[in-house]
PDB file of C-alpha atoms in Angstrom:
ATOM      1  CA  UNK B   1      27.490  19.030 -65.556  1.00  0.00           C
ATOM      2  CA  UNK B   2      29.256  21.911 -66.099  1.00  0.00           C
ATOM      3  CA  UNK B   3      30.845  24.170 -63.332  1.00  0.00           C
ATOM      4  CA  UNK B   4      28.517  26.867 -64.018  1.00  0.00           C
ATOM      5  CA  UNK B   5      25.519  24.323 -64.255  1.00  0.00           C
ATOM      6  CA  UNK B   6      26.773  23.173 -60.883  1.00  0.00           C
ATOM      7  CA  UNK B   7      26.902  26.735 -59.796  1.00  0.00           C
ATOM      8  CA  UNK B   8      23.130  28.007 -60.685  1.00  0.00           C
ATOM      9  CA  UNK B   9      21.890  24.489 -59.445  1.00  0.00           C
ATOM     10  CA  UNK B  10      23.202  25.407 -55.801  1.00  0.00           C
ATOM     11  CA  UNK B  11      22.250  28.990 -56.264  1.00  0.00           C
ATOM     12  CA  UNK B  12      18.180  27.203 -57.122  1.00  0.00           C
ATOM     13  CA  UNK B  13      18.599  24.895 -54.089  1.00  0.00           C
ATOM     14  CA  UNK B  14      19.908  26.960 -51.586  1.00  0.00           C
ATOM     15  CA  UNK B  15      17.100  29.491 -52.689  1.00  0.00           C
ATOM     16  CA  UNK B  16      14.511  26.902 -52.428  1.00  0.00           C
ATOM     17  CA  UNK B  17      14.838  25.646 -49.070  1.00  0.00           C
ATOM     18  CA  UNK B  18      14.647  29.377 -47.277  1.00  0.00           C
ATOM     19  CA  UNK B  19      18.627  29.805 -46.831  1.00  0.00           C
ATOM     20  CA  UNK B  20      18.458  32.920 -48.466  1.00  0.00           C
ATOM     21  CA  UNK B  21      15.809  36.029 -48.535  1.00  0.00           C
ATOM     22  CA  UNK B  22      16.527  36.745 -52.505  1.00  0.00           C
ATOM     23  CA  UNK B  23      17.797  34.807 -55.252  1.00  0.00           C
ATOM     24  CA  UNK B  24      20.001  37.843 -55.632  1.00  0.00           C
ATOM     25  CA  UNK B  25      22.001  36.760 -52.509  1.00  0.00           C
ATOM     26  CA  UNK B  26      22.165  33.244 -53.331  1.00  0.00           C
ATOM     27  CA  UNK B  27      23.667  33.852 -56.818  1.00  0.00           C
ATOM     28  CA  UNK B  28      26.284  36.458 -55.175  1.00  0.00           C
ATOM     29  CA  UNK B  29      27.239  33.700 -52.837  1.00  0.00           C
ATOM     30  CA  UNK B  30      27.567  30.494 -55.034  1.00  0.00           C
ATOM     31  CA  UNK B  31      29.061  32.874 -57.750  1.00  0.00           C
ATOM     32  CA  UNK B  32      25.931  31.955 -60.255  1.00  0.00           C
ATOM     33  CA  UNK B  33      24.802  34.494 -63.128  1.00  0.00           C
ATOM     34  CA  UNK B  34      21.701  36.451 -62.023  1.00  0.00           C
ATOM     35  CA  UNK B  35      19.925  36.701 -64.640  1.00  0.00           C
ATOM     36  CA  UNK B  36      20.187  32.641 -66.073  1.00  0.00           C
ATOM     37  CA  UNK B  37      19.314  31.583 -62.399  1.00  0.00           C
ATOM     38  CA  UNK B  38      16.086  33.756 -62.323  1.00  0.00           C
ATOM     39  CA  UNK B  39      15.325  32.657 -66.159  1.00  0.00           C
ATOM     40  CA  UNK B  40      15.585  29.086 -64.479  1.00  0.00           C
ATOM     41  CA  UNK B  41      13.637  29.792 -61.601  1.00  0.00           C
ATOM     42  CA  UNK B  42      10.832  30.923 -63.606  1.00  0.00           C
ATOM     43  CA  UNK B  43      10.951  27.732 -65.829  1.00  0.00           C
ATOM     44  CA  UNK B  44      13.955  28.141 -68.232  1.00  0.00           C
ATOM     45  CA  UNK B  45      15.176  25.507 -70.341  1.00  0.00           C
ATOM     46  CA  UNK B  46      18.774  24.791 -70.260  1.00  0.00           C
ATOM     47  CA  UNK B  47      20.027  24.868 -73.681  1.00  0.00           C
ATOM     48  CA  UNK B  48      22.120  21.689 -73.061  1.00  0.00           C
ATOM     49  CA  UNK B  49      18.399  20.133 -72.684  1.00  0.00           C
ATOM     50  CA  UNK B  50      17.041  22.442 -75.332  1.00  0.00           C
ATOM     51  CA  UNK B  51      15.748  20.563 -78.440  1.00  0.00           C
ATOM     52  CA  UNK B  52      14.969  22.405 -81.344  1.00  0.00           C
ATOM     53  CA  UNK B  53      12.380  22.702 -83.671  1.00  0.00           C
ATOM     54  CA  UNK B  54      13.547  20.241 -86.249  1.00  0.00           C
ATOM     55  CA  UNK B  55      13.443  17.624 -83.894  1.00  0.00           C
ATOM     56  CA  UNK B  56       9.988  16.535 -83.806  1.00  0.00           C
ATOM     57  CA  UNK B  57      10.216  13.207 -82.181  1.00  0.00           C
ATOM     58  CA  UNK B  58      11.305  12.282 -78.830  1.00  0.00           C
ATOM     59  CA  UNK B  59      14.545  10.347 -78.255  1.00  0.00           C
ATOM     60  CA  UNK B  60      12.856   7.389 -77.501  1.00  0.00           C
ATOM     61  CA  UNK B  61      11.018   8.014 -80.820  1.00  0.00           C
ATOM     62  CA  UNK B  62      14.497   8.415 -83.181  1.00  0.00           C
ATOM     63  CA  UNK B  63      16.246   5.639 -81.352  1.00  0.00           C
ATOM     64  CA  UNK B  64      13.159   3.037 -81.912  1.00  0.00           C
ATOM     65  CA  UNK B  65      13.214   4.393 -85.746  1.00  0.00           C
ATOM     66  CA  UNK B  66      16.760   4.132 -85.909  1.00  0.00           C
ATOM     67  CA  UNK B  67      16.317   0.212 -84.287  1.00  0.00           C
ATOM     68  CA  UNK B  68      13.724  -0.062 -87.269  1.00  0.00           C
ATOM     69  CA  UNK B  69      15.705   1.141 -90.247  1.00  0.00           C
ATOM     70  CA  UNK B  70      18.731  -1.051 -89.125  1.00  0.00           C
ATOM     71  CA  UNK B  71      16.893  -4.502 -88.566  1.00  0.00           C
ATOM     72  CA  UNK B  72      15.402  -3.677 -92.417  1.00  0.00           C
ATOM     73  CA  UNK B  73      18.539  -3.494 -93.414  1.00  0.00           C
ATOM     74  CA  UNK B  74      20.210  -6.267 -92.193  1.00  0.00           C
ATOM     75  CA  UNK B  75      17.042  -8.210 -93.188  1.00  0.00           C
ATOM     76  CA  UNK B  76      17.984  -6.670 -96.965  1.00  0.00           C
ATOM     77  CA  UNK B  77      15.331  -4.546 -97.557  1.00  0.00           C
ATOM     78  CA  UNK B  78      17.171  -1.042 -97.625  1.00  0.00           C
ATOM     79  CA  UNK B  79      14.131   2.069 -96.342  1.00  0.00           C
ATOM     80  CA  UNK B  80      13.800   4.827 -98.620  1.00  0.00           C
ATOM     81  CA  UNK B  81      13.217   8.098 -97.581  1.00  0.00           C
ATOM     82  CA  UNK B  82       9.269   8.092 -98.180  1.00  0.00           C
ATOM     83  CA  UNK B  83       9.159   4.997 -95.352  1.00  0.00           C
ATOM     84  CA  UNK B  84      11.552   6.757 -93.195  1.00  0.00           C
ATOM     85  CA  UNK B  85       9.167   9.826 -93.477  1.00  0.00           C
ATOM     86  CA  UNK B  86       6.445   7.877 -93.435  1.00  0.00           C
ATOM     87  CA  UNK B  87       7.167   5.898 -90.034  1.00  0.00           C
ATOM     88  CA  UNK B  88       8.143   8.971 -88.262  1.00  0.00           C
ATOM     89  CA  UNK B  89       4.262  10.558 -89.221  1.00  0.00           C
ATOM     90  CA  UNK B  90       3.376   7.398 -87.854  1.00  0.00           C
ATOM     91  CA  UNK B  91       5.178   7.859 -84.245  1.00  0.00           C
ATOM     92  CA  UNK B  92       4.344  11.639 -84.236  1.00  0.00           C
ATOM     93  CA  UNK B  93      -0.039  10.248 -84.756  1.00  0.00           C
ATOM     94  CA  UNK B  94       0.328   7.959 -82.131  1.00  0.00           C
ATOM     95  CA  UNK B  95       2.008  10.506 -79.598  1.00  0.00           C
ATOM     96  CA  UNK B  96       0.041  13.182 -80.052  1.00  0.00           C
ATOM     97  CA  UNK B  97      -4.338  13.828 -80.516  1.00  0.00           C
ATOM     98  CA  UNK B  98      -4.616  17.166 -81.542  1.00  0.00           C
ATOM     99  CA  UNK B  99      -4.766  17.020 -85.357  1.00  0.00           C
ATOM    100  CA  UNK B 100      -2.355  15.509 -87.684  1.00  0.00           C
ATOM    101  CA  UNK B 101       1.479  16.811 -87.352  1.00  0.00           C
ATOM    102  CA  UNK B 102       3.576  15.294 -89.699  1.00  0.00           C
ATOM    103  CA  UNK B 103       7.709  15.986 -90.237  1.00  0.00           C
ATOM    104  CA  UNK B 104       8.617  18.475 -92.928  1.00  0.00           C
ATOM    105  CA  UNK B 105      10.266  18.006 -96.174  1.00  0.00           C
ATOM    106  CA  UNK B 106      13.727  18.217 -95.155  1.00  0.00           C
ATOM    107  CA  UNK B 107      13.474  16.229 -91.721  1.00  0.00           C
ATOM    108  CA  UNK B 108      14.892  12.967 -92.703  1.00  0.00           C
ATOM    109  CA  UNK B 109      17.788  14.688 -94.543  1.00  0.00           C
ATOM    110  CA  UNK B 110      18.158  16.483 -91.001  1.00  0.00           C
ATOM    111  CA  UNK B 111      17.608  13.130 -89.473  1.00  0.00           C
ATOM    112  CA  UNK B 112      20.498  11.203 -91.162  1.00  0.00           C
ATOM    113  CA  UNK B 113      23.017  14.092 -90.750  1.00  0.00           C
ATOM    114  CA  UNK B 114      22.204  13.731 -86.705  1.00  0.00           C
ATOM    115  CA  UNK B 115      22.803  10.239 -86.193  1.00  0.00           C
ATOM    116  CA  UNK B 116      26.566   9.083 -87.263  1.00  0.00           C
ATOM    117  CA  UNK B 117      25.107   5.356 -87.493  1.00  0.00           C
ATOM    118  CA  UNK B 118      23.282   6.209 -90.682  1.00  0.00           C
ATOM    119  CA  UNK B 119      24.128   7.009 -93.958  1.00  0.00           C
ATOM    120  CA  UNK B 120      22.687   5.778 -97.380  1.00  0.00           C
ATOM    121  CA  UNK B 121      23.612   2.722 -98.912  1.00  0.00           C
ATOM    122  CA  UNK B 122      22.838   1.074-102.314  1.00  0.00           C
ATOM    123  CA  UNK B 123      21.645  -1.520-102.830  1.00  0.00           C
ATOM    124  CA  UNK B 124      23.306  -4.772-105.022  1.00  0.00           C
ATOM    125  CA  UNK B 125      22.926  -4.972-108.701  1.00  0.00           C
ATOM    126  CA  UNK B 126      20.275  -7.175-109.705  1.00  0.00           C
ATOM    127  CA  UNK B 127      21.959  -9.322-112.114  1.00  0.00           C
ATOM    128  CA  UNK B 128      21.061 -12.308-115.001  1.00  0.00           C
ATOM    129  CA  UNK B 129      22.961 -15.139-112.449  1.00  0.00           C
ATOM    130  CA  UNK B 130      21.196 -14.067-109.326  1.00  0.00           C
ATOM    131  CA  UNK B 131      18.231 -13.688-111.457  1.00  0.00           C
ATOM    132  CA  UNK B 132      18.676 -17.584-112.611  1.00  0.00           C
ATOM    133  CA  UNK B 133      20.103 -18.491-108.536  1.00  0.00           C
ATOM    134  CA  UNK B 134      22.822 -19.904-110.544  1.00  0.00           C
ATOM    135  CA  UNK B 135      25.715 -18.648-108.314  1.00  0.00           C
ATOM    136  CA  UNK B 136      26.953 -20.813-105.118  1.00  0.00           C
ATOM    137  CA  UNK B 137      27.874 -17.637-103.114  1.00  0.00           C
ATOM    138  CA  UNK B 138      24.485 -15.852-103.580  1.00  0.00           C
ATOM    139  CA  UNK B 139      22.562 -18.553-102.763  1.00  0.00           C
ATOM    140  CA  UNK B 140      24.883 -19.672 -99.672  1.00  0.00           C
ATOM    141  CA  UNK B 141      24.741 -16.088 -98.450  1.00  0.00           C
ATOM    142  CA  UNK B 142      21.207 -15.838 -98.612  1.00  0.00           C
ATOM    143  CA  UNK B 143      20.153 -18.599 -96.545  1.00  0.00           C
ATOM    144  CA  UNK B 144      23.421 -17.148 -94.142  1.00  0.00           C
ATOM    145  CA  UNK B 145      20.966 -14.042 -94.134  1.00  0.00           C
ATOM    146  CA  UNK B 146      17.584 -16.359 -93.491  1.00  0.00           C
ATOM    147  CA  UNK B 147      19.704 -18.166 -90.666  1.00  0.00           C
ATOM    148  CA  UNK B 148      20.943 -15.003 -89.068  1.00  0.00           C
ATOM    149  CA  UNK B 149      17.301 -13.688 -88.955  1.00  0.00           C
ATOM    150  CA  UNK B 150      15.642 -17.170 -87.797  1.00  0.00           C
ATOM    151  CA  UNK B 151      18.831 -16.610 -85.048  1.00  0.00           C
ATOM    152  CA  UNK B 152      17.934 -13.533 -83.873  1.00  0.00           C
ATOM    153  CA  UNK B 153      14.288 -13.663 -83.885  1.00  0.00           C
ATOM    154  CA  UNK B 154      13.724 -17.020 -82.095  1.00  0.00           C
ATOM    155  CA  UNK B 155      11.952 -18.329 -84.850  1.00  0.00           C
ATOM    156  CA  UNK B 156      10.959 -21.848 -84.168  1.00  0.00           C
ATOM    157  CA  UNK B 157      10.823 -24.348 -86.972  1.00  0.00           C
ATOM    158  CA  UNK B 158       7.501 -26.650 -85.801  1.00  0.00           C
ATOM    159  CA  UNK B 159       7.318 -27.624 -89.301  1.00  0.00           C
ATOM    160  CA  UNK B 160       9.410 -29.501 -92.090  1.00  0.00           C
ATOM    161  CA  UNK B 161       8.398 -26.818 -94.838  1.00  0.00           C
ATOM    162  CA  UNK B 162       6.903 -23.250 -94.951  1.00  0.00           C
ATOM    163  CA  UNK B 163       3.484 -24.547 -95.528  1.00  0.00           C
ATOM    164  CA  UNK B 164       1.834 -25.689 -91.865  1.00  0.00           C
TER     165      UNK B 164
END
Protein backbone atom coordinates (compact mmCIF):
# COMPACT_ATOMS: atom_id res chain seq x y z
CA UNK A 1 0.00 0.00 0.00
CA UNK A 2 1.02 3.12 -0.96
CA UNK A 3 1.72 6.13 1.44
CA UNK A 4 -1.14 7.97 0.18
CA UNK A 5 -3.36 4.71 0.25
CA UNK A 6 -2.18 4.49 3.83
CA UNK A 7 -3.06 8.08 4.27
CA UNK A 8 -6.93 8.15 2.99
CA UNK A 9 -7.35 4.67 4.77
CA UNK A 10 -6.66 6.46 8.26
CA UNK A 11 -8.44 9.54 7.12
CA UNK A 12 -11.82 6.63 6.40
CA UNK A 13 -11.12 5.02 9.81
CA UNK A 14 -10.61 7.73 11.96
CA UNK A 15 -13.86 9.21 10.30
CA UNK A 16 -15.72 6.10 10.88
CA UNK A 17 -15.40 5.53 14.42
CA UNK A 18 -16.70 9.31 15.52
CA UNK A 19 -13.01 10.84 16.07
CA UNK A 20 -13.81 13.50 13.91
CA UNK A 21 -17.15 15.74 13.16
CA UNK A 22 -16.27 15.99 9.17
CA UNK A 23 -14.30 14.05 6.87
CA UNK A 24 -12.91 17.46 6.07
CA UNK A 25 -11.00 17.46 9.43
CA UNK A 26 -9.87 14.03 9.25
CA UNK A 27 -8.26 14.46 5.79
CA UNK A 28 -6.55 17.89 7.07
CA UNK A 29 -5.15 15.89 9.90
CA UNK A 30 -3.82 12.58 8.32
CA UNK A 31 -2.73 14.81 5.31
CA UNK A 32 -5.28 12.71 2.85
CA UNK A 33 -6.74 14.37 -0.47
CA UNK A 34 -10.32 15.58 0.12
CA UNK A 35 -11.85 14.94 -2.59
CA UNK A 36 -10.44 10.92 -3.27
CA UNK A 37 -11.35 10.26 0.49
CA UNK A 38 -15.02 11.48 0.02
CA UNK A 39 -15.11 9.63 -3.59
CA UNK A 40 -14.11 6.57 -1.30
CA UNK A 41 -16.44 7.17 1.31
CA UNK A 42 -19.24 7.19 -0.99
CA UNK A 43 -18.11 3.83 -2.61
CA UNK A 44 -15.09 4.64 -4.90
CA UNK A 45 -13.05 2.13 -6.45
CA UNK A 46 -9.41 2.42 -6.07
CA UNK A 47 -7.91 2.29 -9.38
CA UNK A 48 -5.14 -0.08 -8.11
CA UNK A 49 -8.37 -2.49 -7.65
CA UNK A 50 -10.01 -1.08 -10.72
CA UNK A 51 -10.49 -3.70 -13.51
CA UNK A 52 -11.44 -2.61 -16.73
CA UNK A 53 -13.79 -3.38 -19.19
CA UNK A 54 -11.80 -5.82 -21.24
CA UNK A 55 -11.46 -7.96 -18.46
CA UNK A 56 -14.52 -9.90 -18.35
CA UNK A 57 -13.60 -12.75 -16.16
CA UNK A 58 -12.63 -12.81 -12.65
CA UNK A 59 -9.08 -13.70 -11.58
CA UNK A 60 -10.02 -16.85 -10.40
CA UNK A 61 -11.64 -17.26 -13.86
CA UNK A 62 -8.17 -16.33 -16.09
CA UNK A 63 -5.95 -18.22 -13.71
CA UNK A 64 -8.21 -21.60 -13.95
CA UNK A 65 -8.15 -20.90 -17.96
CA UNK A 66 -4.65 -20.23 -17.90
CA UNK A 67 -4.23 -23.82 -15.64
CA UNK A 68 -6.38 -25.24 -18.64
CA UNK A 69 -4.50 -24.04 -21.69
CA UNK A 70 -1.14 -25.14 -20.05
CA UNK A 71 -2.08 -28.83 -18.98
CA UNK A 72 -3.37 -29.04 -22.99
CA UNK A 73 -0.30 -28.19 -23.85
CA UNK A 74 1.89 -30.19 -22.07
CA UNK A 75 -0.57 -33.04 -22.86
CA UNK A 76 0.30 -31.92 -26.80
CA UNK A 77 -2.74 -30.70 -27.89
CA UNK A 78 -1.85 -26.89 -28.48
CA UNK A 79 -5.69 -24.54 -27.92
CA UNK A 80 -6.49 -22.36 -30.66
CA UNK A 81 -7.98 -19.24 -30.25
CA UNK A 82 -11.72 -20.39 -31.03
CA UNK A 83 -11.31 -22.92 -27.71
CA UNK A 84 -9.65 -20.27 -25.78
CA UNK A 85 -12.70 -18.03 -26.72
CA UNK A 86 -14.83 -20.60 -26.46
CA UNK A 87 -13.95 -21.75 -22.73
CA UNK A 88 -13.96 -18.29 -21.49
CA UNK A 89 -18.01 -17.97 -22.90
CA UNK A 90 -18.18 -20.99 -21.04
CA UNK A 91 -16.90 -19.50 -17.49
CA UNK A 92 -18.67 -16.13 -18.19
CA UNK A 93 -22.48 -18.70 -18.66
CA UNK A 94 -21.79 -20.37 -15.66
CA UNK A 95 -21.06 -17.10 -13.54
CA UNK A 96 -23.59 -15.15 -14.55
CA UNK A 97 -27.93 -15.77 -15.34
CA UNK A 98 -28.95 -12.83 -16.95
CA UNK A 99 -28.70 -13.61 -20.68
CA UNK A 100 -25.78 -14.77 -22.58
CA UNK A 101 -22.45 -12.46 -22.30
CA UNK A 102 -19.82 -13.72 -24.24
CA UNK A 103 -15.97 -12.05 -24.69
CA UNK A 104 -15.48 -9.86 -27.73
CA UNK A 105 -13.47 -10.38 -30.76
CA UNK A 106 -10.28 -9.10 -29.62
CA UNK A 107 -10.34 -10.52 -25.91
CA UNK A 108 -8.06 -13.40 -26.23
CA UNK A 109 -5.54 -11.28 -28.20
CA UNK A 110 -5.96 -8.92 -25.02
CA UNK A 111 -5.79 -12.01 -22.95
CA UNK A 112 -2.36 -13.34 -24.13
CA UNK A 113 -0.70 -9.86 -24.11
CA UNK A 114 -1.77 -9.78 -20.11
CA UNK A 115 -0.36 -12.86 -18.96
CA UNK A 116 3.66 -13.13 -19.63
CA UNK A 117 3.22 -17.10 -19.27
CA UNK A 118 1.55 -17.27 -22.64
CA UNK A 119 2.46 -16.80 -25.96
CA UNK A 120 1.71 -18.90 -29.18
CA UNK A 121 3.52 -21.80 -30.10
CA UNK A 122 3.51 -24.11 -33.19
CA UNK A 123 3.06 -26.97 -33.30
CA UNK A 124 5.69 -29.97 -34.80
CA UNK A 125 5.72 -30.84 -38.40
CA UNK A 126 3.82 -33.80 -39.13
CA UNK A 127 6.21 -35.77 -41.03
CA UNK A 128 6.37 -39.31 -43.39
CA UNK A 129 8.68 -41.09 -40.29
CA UNK A 130 6.42 -40.05 -37.49
CA UNK A 131 3.67 -40.81 -39.80
CA UNK A 132 5.19 -44.58 -40.22
CA UNK A 133 6.42 -44.42 -35.99
CA UNK A 134 9.58 -45.36 -37.58
CA UNK A 135 11.84 -43.04 -35.47
CA UNK A 136 13.28 -44.27 -31.88
CA UNK A 137 13.18 -40.69 -30.43
CA UNK A 138 9.50 -39.97 -31.37
CA UNK A 139 8.26 -42.92 -30.18
CA UNK A 140 10.49 -42.88 -26.83
CA UNK A 141 9.33 -39.31 -26.27
CA UNK A 142 5.88 -40.04 -26.65
CA UNK A 143 5.37 -42.62 -24.18
CA UNK A 144 7.93 -39.99 -21.91
CA UNK A 145 4.78 -37.69 -22.57
CA UNK A 146 2.05 -40.69 -21.70
CA UNK A 147 4.28 -41.40 -18.50
CA UNK A 148 4.53 -37.81 -17.42
CA UNK A 149 0.68 -37.51 -17.72
CA UNK A 150 -0.15 -41.08 -16.05
CA UNK A 151 2.53 -39.27 -13.29
CA UNK A 152 0.77 -36.40 -12.72
CA UNK A 153 -2.70 -37.49 -12.89
CA UNK A 154 -2.56 -40.55 -10.56
CA UNK A 155 -3.68 -42.70 -13.13
CA UNK A 156 -3.81 -46.21 -11.88
CA UNK A 157 -3.04 -49.06 -14.21
CA UNK A 158 -5.76 -51.95 -12.81
CA UNK A 159 -5.37 -53.48 -16.09
CA UNK A 160 -2.62 -55.14 -18.40
CA UNK A 161 -4.02 -53.30 -21.62
CA UNK A 162 -6.35 -50.32 -22.43
CA UNK A 163 -9.26 -52.55 -22.94
CA UNK A 164 -10.90 -53.50 -19.22
Amino acid sequence: MSRKEGQIALAISAYNKGQFTSLKAACTRYDAPYSTTYDRVKGAIPQRDFRPRNQKLTDLEESALIQWMLSMEARGLPVRKDSIRQMADLLLEKRTEVGRIIVGKCWVDNFIKRHDSLRTKYTRKYDYKRAKCEDPTIIRDWFRLVHNIVEKYGILAECEGWNP
